[in-house]
Every structure is written in structure tokens, then in C-alpha cells.
CSV table of C-alpha atoms in Angstrom, one decimal:
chain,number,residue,atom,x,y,z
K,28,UNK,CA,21.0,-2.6,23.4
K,29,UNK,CA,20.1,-3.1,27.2
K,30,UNK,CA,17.0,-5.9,28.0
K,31,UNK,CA,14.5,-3.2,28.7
K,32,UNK,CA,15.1,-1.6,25.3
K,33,UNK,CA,15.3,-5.2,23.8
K,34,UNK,CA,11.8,-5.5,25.2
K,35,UNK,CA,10.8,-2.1,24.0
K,36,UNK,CA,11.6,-2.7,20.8
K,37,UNK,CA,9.7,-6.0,20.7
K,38,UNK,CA,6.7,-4.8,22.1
K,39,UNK,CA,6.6,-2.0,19.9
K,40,UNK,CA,8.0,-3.6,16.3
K,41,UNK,CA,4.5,-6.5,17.0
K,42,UNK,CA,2.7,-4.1,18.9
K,43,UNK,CA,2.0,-6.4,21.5
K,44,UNK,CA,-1.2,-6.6,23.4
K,45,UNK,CA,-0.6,-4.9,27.1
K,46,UNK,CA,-1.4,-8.5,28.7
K,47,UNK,CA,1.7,-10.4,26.8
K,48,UNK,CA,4.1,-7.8,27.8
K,49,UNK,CA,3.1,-8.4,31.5
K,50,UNK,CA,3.3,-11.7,31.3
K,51,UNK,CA,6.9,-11.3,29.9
K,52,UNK,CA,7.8,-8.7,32.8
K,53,UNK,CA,6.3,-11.3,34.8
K,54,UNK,CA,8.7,-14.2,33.7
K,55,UNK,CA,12.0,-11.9,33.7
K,56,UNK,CA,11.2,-11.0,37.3
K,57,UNK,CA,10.8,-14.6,38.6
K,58,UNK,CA,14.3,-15.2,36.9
K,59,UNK,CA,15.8,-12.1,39.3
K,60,UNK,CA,16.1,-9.8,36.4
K,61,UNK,CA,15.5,-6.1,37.1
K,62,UNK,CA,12.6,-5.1,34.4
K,63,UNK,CA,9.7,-2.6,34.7
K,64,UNK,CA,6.7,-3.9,36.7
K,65,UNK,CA,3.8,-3.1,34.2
K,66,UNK,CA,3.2,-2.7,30.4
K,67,UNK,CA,2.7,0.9,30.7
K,68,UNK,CA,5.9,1.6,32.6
K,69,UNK,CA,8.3,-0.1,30.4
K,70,UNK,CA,6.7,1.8,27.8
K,71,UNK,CA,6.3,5.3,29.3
K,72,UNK,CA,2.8,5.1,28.3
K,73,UNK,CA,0.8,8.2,29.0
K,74,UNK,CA,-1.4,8.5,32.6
K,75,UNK,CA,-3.9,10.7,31.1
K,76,UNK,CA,-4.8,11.1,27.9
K,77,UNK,CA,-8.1,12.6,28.4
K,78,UNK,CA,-6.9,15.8,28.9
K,79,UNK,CA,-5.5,16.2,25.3
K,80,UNK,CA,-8.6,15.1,23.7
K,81,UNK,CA,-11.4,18.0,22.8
K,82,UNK,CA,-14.5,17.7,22.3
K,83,UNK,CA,-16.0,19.1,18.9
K,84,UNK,CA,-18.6,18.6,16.3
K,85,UNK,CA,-19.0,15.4,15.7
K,86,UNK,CA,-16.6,13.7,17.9
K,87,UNK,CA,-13.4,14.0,19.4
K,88,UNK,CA,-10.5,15.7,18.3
K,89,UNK,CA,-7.0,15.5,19.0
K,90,UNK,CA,-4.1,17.7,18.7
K,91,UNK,CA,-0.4,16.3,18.7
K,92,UNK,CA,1.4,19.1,16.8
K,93,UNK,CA,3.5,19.2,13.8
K,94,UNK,CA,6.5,21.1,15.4
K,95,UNK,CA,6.3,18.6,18.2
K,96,UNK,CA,6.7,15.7,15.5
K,97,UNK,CA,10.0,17.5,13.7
K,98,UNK,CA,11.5,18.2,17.1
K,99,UNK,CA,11.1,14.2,18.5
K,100,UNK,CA,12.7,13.3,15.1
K,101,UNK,CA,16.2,15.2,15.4
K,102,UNK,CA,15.8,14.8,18.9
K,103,UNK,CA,19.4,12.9,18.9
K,104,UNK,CA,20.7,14.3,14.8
K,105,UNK,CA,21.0,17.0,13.3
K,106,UNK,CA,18.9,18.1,10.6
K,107,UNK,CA,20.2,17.4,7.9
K,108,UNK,CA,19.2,20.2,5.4
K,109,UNK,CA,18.0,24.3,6.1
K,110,UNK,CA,14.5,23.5,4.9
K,111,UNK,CA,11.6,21.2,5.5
K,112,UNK,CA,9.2,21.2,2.7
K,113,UNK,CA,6.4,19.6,4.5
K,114,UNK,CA,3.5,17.5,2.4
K,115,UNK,CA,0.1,16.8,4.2
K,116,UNK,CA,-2.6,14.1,4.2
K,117,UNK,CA,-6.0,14.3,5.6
K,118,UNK,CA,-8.5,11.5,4.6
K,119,UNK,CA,-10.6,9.3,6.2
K,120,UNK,CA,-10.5,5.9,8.2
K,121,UNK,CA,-12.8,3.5,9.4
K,122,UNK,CA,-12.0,1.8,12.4
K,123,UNK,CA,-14.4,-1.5,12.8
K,124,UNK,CA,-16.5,-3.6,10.3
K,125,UNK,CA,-19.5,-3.9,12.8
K,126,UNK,CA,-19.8,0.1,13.4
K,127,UNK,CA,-19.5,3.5,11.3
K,128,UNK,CA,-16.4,4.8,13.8
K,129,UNK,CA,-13.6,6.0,11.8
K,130,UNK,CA,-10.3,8.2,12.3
K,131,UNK,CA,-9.8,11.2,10.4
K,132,UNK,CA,-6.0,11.9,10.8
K,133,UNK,CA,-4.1,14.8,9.7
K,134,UNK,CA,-0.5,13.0,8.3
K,135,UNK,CA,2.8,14.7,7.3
K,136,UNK,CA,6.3,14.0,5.8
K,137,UNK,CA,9.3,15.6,5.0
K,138,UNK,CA,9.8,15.9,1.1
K,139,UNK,CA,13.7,16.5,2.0
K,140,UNK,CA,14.0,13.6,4.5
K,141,UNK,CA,12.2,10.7,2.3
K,142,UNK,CA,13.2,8.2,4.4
K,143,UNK,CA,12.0,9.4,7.3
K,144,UNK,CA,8.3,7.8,9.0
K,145,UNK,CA,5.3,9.4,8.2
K,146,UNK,CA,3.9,11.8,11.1
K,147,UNK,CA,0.6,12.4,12.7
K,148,UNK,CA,-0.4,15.9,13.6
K,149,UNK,CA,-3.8,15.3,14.6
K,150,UNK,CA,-6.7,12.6,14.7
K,151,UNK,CA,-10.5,13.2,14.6
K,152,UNK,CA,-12.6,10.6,16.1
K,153,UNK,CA,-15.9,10.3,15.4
K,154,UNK,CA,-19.0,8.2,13.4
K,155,UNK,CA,-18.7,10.7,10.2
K,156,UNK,CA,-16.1,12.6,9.5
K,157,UNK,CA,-16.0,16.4,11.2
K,158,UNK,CA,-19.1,19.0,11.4
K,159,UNK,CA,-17.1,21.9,12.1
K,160,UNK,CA,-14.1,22.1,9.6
K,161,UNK,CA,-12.9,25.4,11.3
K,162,UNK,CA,-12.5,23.3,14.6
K,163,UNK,CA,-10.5,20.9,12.3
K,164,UNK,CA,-8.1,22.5,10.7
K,165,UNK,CA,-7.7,25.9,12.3
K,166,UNK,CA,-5.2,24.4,15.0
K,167,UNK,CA,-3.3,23.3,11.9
K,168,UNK,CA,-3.5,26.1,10.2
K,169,UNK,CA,-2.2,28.5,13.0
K,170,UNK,CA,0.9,26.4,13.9
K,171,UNK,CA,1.8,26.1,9.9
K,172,UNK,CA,1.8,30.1,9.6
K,173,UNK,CA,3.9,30.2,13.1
K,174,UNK,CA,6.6,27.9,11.0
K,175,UNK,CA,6.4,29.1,8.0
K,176,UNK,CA,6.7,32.5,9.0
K,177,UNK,CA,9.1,32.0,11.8
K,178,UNK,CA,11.0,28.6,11.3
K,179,UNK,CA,11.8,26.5,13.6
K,180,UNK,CA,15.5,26.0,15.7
K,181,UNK,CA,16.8,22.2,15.6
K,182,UNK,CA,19.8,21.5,17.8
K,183,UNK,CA,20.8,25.1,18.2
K,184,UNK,CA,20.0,26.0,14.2
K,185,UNK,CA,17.5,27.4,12.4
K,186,UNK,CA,15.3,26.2,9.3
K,187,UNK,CA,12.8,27.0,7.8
K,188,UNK,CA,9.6,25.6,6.6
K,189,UNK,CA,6.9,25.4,3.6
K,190,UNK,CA,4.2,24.4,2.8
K,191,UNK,CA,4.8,21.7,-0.3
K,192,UNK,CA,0.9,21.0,-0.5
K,193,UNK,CA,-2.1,18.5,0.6
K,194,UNK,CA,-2.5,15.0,-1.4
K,195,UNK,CA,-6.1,14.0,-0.4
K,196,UNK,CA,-8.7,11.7,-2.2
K,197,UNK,CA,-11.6,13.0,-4.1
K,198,UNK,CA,-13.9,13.3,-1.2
K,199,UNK,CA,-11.1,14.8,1.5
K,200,UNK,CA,-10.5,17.5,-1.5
K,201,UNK,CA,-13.5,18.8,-1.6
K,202,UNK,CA,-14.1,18.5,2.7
K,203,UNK,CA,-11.0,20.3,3.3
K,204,UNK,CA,-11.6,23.0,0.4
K,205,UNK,CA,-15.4,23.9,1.6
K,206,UNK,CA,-16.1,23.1,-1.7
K,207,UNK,CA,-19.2,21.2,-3.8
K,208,UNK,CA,-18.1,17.2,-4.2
K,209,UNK,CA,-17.3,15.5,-7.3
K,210,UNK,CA,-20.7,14.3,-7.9
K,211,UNK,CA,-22.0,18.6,-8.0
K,212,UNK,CA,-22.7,20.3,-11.2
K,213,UNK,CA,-19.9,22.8,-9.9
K,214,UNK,CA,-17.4,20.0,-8.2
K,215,UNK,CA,-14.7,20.6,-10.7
K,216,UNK,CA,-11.8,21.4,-8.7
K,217,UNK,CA,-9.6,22.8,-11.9
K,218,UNK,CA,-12.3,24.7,-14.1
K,219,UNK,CA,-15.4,26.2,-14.2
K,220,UNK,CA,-17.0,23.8,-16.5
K,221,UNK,CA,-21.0,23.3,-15.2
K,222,UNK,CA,-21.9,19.6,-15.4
K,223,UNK,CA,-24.8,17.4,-17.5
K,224,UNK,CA,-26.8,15.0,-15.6
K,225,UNK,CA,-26.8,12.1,-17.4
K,226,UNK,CA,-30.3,10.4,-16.9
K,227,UNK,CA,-29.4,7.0,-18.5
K,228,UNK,CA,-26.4,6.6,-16.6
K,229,UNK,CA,-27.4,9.0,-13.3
K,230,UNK,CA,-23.9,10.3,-13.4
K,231,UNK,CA,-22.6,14.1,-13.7
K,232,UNK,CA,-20.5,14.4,-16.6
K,233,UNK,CA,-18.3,18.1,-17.3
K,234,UNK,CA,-18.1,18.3,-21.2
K,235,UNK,CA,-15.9,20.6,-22.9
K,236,UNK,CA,-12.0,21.4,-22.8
K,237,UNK,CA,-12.1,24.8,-22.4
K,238,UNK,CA,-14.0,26.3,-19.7
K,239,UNK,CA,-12.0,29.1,-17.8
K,240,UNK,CA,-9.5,27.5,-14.9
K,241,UNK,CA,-10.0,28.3,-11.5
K,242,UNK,CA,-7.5,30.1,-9.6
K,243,UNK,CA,-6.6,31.2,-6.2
K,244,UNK,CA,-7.4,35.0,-6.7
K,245,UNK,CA,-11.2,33.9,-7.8
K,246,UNK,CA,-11.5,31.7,-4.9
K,247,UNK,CA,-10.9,33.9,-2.3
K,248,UNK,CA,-12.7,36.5,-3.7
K,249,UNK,CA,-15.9,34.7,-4.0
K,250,UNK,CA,-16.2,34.3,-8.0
K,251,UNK,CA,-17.4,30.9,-8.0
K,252,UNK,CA,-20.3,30.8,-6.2
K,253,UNK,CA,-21.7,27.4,-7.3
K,254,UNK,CA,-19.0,25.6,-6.3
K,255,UNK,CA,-17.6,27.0,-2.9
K,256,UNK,CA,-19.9,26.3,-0.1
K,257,UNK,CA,-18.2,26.8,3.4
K,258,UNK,CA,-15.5,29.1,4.3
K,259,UNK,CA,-12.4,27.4,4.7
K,260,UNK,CA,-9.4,27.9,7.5
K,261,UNK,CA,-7.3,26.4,4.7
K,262,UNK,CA,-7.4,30.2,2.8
K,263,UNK,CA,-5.5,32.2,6.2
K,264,UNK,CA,-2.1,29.7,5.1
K,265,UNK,CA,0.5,32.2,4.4
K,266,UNK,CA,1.7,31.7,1.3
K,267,UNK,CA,-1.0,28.9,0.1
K,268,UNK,CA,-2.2,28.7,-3.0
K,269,UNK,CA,-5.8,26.7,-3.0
K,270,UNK,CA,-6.3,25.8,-6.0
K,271,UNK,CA,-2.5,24.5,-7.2
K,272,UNK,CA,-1.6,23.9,-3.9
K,273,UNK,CA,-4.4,20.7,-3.1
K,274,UNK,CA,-2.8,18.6,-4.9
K,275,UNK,CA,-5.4,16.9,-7.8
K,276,UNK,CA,-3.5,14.4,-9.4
K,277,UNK,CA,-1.9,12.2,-6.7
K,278,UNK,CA,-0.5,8.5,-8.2
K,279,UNK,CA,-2.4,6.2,-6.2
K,280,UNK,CA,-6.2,8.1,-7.0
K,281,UNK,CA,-5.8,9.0,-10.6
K,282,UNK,CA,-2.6,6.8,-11.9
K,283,UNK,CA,-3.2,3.5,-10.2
K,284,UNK,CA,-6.6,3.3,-10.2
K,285,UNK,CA,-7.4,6.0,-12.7
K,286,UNK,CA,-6.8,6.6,-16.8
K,287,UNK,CA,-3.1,6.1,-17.4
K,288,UNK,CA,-2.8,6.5,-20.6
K,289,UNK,CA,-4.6,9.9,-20.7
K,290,UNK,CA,-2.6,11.2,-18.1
K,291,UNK,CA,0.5,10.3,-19.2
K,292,UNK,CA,-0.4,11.7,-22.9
K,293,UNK,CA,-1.1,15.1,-20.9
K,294,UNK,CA,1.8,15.0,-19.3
K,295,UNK,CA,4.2,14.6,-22.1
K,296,UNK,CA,2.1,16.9,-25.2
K,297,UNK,CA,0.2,18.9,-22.4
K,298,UNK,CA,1.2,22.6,-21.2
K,299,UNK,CA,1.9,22.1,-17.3
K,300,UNK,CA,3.2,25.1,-15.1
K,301,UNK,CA,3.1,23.3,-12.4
K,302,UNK,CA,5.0,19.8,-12.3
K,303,UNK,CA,6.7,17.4,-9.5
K,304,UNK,CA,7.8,14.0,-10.0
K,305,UNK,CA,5.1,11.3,-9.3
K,306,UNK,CA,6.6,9.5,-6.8
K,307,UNK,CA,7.0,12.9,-4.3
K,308,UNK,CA,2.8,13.7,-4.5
K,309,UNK,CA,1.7,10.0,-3.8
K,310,UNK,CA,-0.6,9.1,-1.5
K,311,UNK,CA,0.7,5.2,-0.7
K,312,UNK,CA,3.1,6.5,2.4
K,313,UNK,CA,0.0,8.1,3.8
K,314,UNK,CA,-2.2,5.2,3.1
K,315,UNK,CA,0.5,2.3,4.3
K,316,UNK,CA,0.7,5.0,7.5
K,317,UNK,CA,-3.8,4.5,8.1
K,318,UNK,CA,-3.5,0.7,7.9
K,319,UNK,CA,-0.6,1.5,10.9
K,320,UNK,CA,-3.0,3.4,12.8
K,321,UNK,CA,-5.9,1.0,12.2
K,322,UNK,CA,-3.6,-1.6,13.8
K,323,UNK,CA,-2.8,0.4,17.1
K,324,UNK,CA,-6.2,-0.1,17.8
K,325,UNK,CA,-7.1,-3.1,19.8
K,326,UNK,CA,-10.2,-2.6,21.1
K,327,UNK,CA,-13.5,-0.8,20.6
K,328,UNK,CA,-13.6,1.0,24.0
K,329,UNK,CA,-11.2,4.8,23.6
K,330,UNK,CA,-10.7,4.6,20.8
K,331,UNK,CA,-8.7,7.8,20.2
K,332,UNK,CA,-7.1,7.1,23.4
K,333,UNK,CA,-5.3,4.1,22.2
K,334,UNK,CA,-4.3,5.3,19.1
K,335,UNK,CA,-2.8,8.4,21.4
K,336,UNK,CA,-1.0,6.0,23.8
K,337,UNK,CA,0.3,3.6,21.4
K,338,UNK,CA,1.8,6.8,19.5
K,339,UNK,CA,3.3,8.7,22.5
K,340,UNK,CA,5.0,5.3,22.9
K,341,UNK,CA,6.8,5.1,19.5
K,342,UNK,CA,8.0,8.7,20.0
K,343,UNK,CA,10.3,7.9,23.3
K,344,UNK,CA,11.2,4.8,21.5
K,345,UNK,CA,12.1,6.8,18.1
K,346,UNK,CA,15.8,7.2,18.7
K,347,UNK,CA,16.2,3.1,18.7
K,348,UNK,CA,13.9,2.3,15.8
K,349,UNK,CA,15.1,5.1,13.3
K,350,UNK,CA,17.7,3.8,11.1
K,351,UNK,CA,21.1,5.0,11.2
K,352,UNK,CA,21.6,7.5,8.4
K,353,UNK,CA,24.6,6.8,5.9
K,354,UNK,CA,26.9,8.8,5.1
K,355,UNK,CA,27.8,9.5,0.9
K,356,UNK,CA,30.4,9.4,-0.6
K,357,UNK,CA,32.4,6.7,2.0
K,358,UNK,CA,34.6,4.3,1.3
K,359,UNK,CA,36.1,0.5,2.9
K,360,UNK,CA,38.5,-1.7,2.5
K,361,UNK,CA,38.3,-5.3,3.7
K,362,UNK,CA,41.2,-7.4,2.9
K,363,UNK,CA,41.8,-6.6,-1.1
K,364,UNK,CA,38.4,-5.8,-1.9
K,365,UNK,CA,37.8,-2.0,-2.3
K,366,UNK,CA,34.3,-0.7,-1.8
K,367,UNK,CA,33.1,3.4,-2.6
K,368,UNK,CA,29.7,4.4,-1.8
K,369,UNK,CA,29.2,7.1,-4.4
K,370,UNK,CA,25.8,7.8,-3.1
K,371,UNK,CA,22.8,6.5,-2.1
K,372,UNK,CA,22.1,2.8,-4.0
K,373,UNK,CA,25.0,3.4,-6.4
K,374,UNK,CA,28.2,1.5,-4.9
K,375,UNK,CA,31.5,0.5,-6.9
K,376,UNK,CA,33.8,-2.3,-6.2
K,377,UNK,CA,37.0,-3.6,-7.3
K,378,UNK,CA,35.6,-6.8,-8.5
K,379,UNK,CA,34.1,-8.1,-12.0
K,380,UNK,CA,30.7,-7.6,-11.4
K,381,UNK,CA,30.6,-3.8,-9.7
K,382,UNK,CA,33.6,-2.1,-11.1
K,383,UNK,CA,32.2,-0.3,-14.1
K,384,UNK,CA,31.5,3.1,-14.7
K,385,UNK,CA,31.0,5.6,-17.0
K,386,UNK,CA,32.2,9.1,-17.0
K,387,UNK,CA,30.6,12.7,-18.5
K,388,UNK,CA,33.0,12.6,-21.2
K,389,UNK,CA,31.6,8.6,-21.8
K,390,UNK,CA,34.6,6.8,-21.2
K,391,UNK,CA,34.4,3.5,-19.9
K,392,UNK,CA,36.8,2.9,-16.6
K,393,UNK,CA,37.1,0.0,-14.5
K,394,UNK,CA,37.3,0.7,-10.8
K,395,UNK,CA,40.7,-0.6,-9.1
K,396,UNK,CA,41.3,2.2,-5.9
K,397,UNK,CA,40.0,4.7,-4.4
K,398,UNK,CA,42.2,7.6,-2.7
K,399,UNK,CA,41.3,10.2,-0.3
K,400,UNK,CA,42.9,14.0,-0.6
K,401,UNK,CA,41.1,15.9,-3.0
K,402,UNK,CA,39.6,18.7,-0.5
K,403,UNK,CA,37.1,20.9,-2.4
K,404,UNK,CA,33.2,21.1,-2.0
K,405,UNK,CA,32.8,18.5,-4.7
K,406,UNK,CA,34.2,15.1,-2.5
K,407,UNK,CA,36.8,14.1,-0.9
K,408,UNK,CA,37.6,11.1,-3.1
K,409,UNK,CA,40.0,10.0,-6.2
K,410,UNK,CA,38.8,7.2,-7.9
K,411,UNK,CA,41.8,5.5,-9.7
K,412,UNK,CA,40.7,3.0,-12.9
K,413,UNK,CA,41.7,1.6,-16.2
K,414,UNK,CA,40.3,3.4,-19.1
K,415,UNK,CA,38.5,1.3,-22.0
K,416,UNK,CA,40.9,2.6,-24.8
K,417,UNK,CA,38.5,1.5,-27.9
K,418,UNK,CA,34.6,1.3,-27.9
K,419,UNK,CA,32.1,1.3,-30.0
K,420,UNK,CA,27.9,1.4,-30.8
K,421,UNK,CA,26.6,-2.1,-29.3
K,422,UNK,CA,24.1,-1.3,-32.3
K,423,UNK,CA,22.8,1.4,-34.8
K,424,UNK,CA,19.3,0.7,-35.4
K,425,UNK,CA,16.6,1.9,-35.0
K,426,UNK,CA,19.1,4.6,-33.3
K,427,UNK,CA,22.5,4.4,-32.0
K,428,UNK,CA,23.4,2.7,-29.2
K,429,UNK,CA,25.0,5.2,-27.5
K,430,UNK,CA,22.1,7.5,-27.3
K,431,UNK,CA,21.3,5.4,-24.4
K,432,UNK,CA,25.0,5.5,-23.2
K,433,UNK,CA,25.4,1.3,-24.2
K,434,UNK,CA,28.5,0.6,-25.7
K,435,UNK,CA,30.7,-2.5,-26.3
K,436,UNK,CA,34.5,-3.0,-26.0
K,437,UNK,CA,37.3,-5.4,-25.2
K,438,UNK,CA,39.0,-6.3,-22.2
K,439,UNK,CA,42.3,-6.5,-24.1
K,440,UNK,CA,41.7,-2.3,-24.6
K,441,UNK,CA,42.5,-1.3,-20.9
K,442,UNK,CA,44.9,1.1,-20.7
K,443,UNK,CA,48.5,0.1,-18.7
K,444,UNK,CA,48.0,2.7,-16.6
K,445,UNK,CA,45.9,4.1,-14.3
K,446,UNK,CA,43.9,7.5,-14.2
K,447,UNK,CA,42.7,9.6,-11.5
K,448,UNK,CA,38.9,10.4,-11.5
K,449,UNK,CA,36.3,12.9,-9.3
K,450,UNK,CA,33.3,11.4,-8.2
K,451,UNK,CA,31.4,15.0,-9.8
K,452,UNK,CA,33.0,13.3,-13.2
K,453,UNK,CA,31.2,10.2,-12.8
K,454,UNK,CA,27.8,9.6,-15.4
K,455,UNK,CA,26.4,6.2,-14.5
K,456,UNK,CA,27.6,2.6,-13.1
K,457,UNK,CA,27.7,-0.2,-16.3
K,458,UNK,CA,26.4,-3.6,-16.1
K,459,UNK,CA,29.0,-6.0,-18.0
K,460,UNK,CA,27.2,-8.7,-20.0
K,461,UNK,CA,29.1,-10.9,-22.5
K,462,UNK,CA,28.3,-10.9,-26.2
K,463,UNK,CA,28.3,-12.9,-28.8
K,464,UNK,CA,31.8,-12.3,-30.5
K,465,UNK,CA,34.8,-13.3,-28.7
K,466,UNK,CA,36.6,-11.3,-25.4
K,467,UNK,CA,34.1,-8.3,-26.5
K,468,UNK,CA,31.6,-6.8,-23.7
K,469,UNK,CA,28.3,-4.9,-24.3
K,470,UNK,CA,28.2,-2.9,-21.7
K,471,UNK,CA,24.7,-0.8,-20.4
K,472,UNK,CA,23.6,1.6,-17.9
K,473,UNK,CA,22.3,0.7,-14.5
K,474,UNK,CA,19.4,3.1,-14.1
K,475,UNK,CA,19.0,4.2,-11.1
K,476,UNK,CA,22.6,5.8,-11.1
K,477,UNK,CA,22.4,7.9,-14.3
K,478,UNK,CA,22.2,11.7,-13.6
């Protein structure tokens, strides 16, 4: 890494106030070191924001692009997969304790690519959140049938793209939707259920179980009148469902802070058609990525012009900040110790504490080697171990022990020689603990590497 991109970096990782970094310039120039004169051209800071920026109800509005976003991330990798599956987050967030300014940005990720940053597509600027939804999503809304329908060419090939849904909050839902809020006698989002007002408590209650579910087909042809109150550019997505496809039950909304025990009761007795592991629908990335926003901002004064600059400046420094990208299955060797990379978070090693496995069949081996020259689309790996030649339950009650894949053995039952083992054979990596009874080991599954 060269100075200037040392000092990139820096200013960038802290985001550095504009005065420090000239005061840095400043100092390496006096030493006779050849840096950018000003803040803005170390940084390739934008001249003129101010003609991106629209003007539309309510405030301004700003349009970055979600293609533009994909491209600047592969601009120096390939893409590693022939689909994005794109998730979306539009909510709203205020700016400054002493006035009502607030952003409303319009975030994506990449479901296949979870390690990749949270993007911005667009930001609304403004003391409430948008008048006009048309004139706030219908920008979106055109470029996301373009993709979908189209796909999109990254270093010479082509993927496609689909919509995964939009995780909002309660009041973003019914915003983007065009639909009556939570606290309406119709602001169900899921049924058709009327609401009691509750004079005691001055809340809207929903009573019942079994009230008809909404679906896409009675949405968009105008069956609940009650409930849907302005047309919505959400409904011209290709291929969008509205009702399944705004995503209700989001972890950090209605699991963190909501009934757990409820949900998780539904969940396991409950009929679901429609389910996607927790962790993929949460809103925390898109929350962790507003407080990020909130901090480009250093001033009052442009608001939406800072948080534009301080962005444009990330994305020609992308290609140093994004982590490199490993590479599973791989394999090292430094001195005698042996290390595999099976895949992400699940690495075996020739020594006591990471050389246990388990294989489909549940035999215990213990990792010595590991050989290259098995070419077939599985890997391109031989893992050679010791087999444990006698095991047994660790315990039988309430159930067996090996129910949950824990077992306990000697040492003394390794088999003379070694076997030859594909990583598509391996179950699980076993921690080692010592028991009670002499030379014997209970051995247990590490979690995160059971498939």
C-alpha cells in the first residue's frame, strides 16, 4: 500500500473531518513528500453534487442506482455466483436531536454474497418522510424490472437478478405498501380481520384467528378497500408478490423486541408456506448500515450532499477496504503442522486440539495429511486419518448419545493404518474433552460445522 492510499484508507476507516486531512497533507508536504494538495483530491470527492439531487415532495431526493452499486463491487472480482437475490430496506432516519431532518434511504444486500457491505440505492432528505411515494420508489422500481428481466453482465458474464423481498419496520411497511398503519381498524398487513377500539386502553386490538388472509391477487384488484389507501409503484415489480413478498416478520422488529415465545411456537406447530431462515430477513445489517450514514454526516448545512460525497468516496476506495475473499477447500503446510480449510469457519489440523472429525457413516478419524489428486466436482482433496476402531454412547438417557452424533472412545483404538477420506464424506468437526474413566474421550460435535 502506497502513502496516498495509506492516507485514504485512514481518512476513510475514522472518517476524518476534511480540516484534519489537510492538515496531514499539509505536514507530509513540508517533509518533501508528494501527496494530494486538498482533502477533496486525495479523496476524489465529487465537484458537484447538486446536480444529482432532485427536488420532490417533501424534500430532496437522491438517486445512486442499484446496478451502479453491483458493478463498483466486482469492479476488480468476479462474481462469484450466476445470481444475485437482492434484499431491500427502506426506513426512516433522523439526522439531528435539535431538528425533525431525517434520511430516508433505500438499502440493499446480496443474500448470496453475505459478507459483502450493505448498499445504498437512494436517500430522501427531508423533515418527514416522502409526500409523493411514486416519486420515491418508481426510480427503483424501473431499474429492478430492467434487472430482473434483463440481468446484468459482470466482467464479461451474465447473471441474473431477483427480487428476495423488502424487510421494513411497521411504519415503512405500511408507507411503502400505500396501505392503512398499524394503529387502522384495517392495518393488518396478513388478514382481513377489522379491529376493536379499545376505550380503556385507547389501543386497536384485531381479535379472532381466522379472518380470510390477504393475498397478492386481492390487492391488486382492489378487494380490500379499508385497508389500501394509495396506489403503490411497488405493484408494476415483475414478478413481486405484495403481500408475501414485504417481509412481516423480520428478527430485529418482532423477535428481539417482540413475543418470542409465540413466534417460535408458530413456527415449529404452525402451517408456513413460506419460510427463510431468520438470520437472512433481519433487519440489524440495515440498521448497523443508518447509524453509518448518520455518522457521514458532520454538519447541519447539505445535508444530503455530504452523505453523497462521503459515499462516492468509499466507492473509489472499495477495492482496498473489501476483504480478500478465501478460497474453500485450501490447504498449508508450515513446518510439520498440516492445516485444511474445509470451508468457511471449519478448519482441521494435525494437532490434538483440531484434528477430529466425523464422517457420514459416524466414524471417528483423526486428521494426520492431507493429499491433493482427487479431480472430480466434489474437491480436490484426500484427507488421510486414523480411524477410531471402537466407540460407544457417551450416555443413554434421556436418549442416546448418539442422536446428537456424541460418542466416547479410546486413544488406544486408532487403527495402524491410515485411510483415505473425501471432504463430501466429511459430517462434522469433534471437540475432544477428557472423561472421567481412564485414556477414554467423550467426544461432541462442533456446531457450526454439522451439515
Amino acid at each position: 500500500m502506497s502513502i496516498i492510499d495509506g492516507l485514504r484508507y485512514w481518512a476513510l476507516k475514522y472518517n476524518a473531518p476534511q480540516a484534519s486531512i489537510d492538515m496531514i497533507l499539509l505536514l507530509f508536504k513540508k517533509a518533501k513528500v508528494r501527496v494530494p494538495a486538498s482533502a477533496k483530491t486525495l479523496l476524489n470527492t465529487k465537484r458537484n453534487t447538486s446536480s444529482e439531487i432532485t427536488e420532490i415532495g417533501g424534500g430532496q431526493f437522491w438517486y445512486h442506482g442499484i446496478k451502479k452499486n453491483i458493478m463498483n463491487q466486482f469492479r476488480s472480482r468476479k462474481c462469484p455466483t450466476r445470481q444475485l437475490s437482492l434484499t431491500f430496506s427502506i426506513d426512516g432516519l433522523p439526522l439531528h436531536s435539535s431538528s425533525s431532518m431525517q434520511f430516508w434511504p433505500i438499502l440493499f444486500s446480496i443474500f448470496e454474497l453475505p459478507k459483502s457491505p450493505i448498499m445504498t440505492a437512494a436517500i430522501f432528505c427531508g423533515l418527514k418522510k416522502p409526500e409523493n411515494i411514486e416519486e420515491y420508489l418508481r426510480p427503483m422500481v424501473e431499474e429492478l424490472n430492467s434487472l430482473t428481466q434483463r440481468g446484468i453482465v459482470i466482467q464479461g458474464e451474465h447473471t441474473s437478478v431477483k427480487i428476495r423481498g423488502i424487510v421494513a419496520d411497521t411504519p415503512a411497511r405500511a408507507f411503502i405498501k400505500g396501505v392503512t398503519g398499524h394503529t387502522g381498524y384495517d392495518g393488518c398487513l396478513k388478514c382481513t380481520v377489522h379491529g376493536k377500539y379499545n376505550r380503556t386502553t385507547r389501543t386497536i386490538t384485531f381479535p379472532g384467528l381466522n379472518a380470510p388472509k390477504r393475498t397478492d391477487a386481492g390487492f391488486r384488484a382492489g378487494a380490500y378497500p379499508g385497508h389500501c389507501k394509495t396506489a403503490t409503484p411497488l405493484l408494476d415489480l415483475s414478478g413481486f408478490n405484495i403481500i408475501e413478498d414485504v417481509i412481516v416478520a423480520d428478527r430485529l422488529h418482532l423477535t428481539d423486541l417482540g413475543v418470542m415465545k409465540r413466534l417460535l411456537l408458530g413456527w415449529r406447530d404452525g402451517t408456513l408456506g413460506w419460510q427463510r431462515p431468520l438470520s437472512t430477513i433481519s433487519t440489524y445489517p440495515f440498521e448497523n448500515e443508518l447509524q453509518h450514514l448518520k455518522r457521514l454526516i458532520r454538519s447541519g448545512w447539505m445535508n444530503l450532499a455530504q452523505a453523497i460525497n462521503r459515499l462516492s468516496e468509499l466507492n473509489e476506495f472499495q477495492t482496498i477496504l473489501a476483504p480478500a475473499q478465501p478460497k474453500y477447500p485450501s490447504a498449508n503446510q508450515r513446518g510439520t503442522t498440516v492445516t485444511l480449510h474445509v470451508r468457511q469457519n471449519f478448519m482441521l489440523q494435525n494437532d490434538q486440539r483440531n484434528c477430529w472429525f466425523l464422517t457420514n457413516d459416524e466414524s471417528i478419524v483423526q486428521f494426520r495429511s492431507v493429499a491433493t489428486g482427487l479431480e472430480d466436482n466434489t474437491s480436490n482433496f484426500l484427507i488421510r486419518g486414523r480411524k477410531l476402531n471402537i466407540k460407544g454412547l457417551a450416555f443413554d438417557y434421556p436418549f442416546e448419545s448418539s442422536d446428537m452424533y456424541i460418542f466416547r472412545g479410546a486413544i488406544n483404538t486408532l487403527s495402524a493404518t491410515a485411510l483415505e477420506i473425501r471432504l463430501d464424506q466429511i459430517k462434522c468437526k469433534l471437540v475432544a474433552a477428557l472423561s472421567n474413566r481412564d485414556e477414554e474421550i467423550v467426544f461432541v460435535p462442533l456446531l457450526h460445522t454439522l451439515i
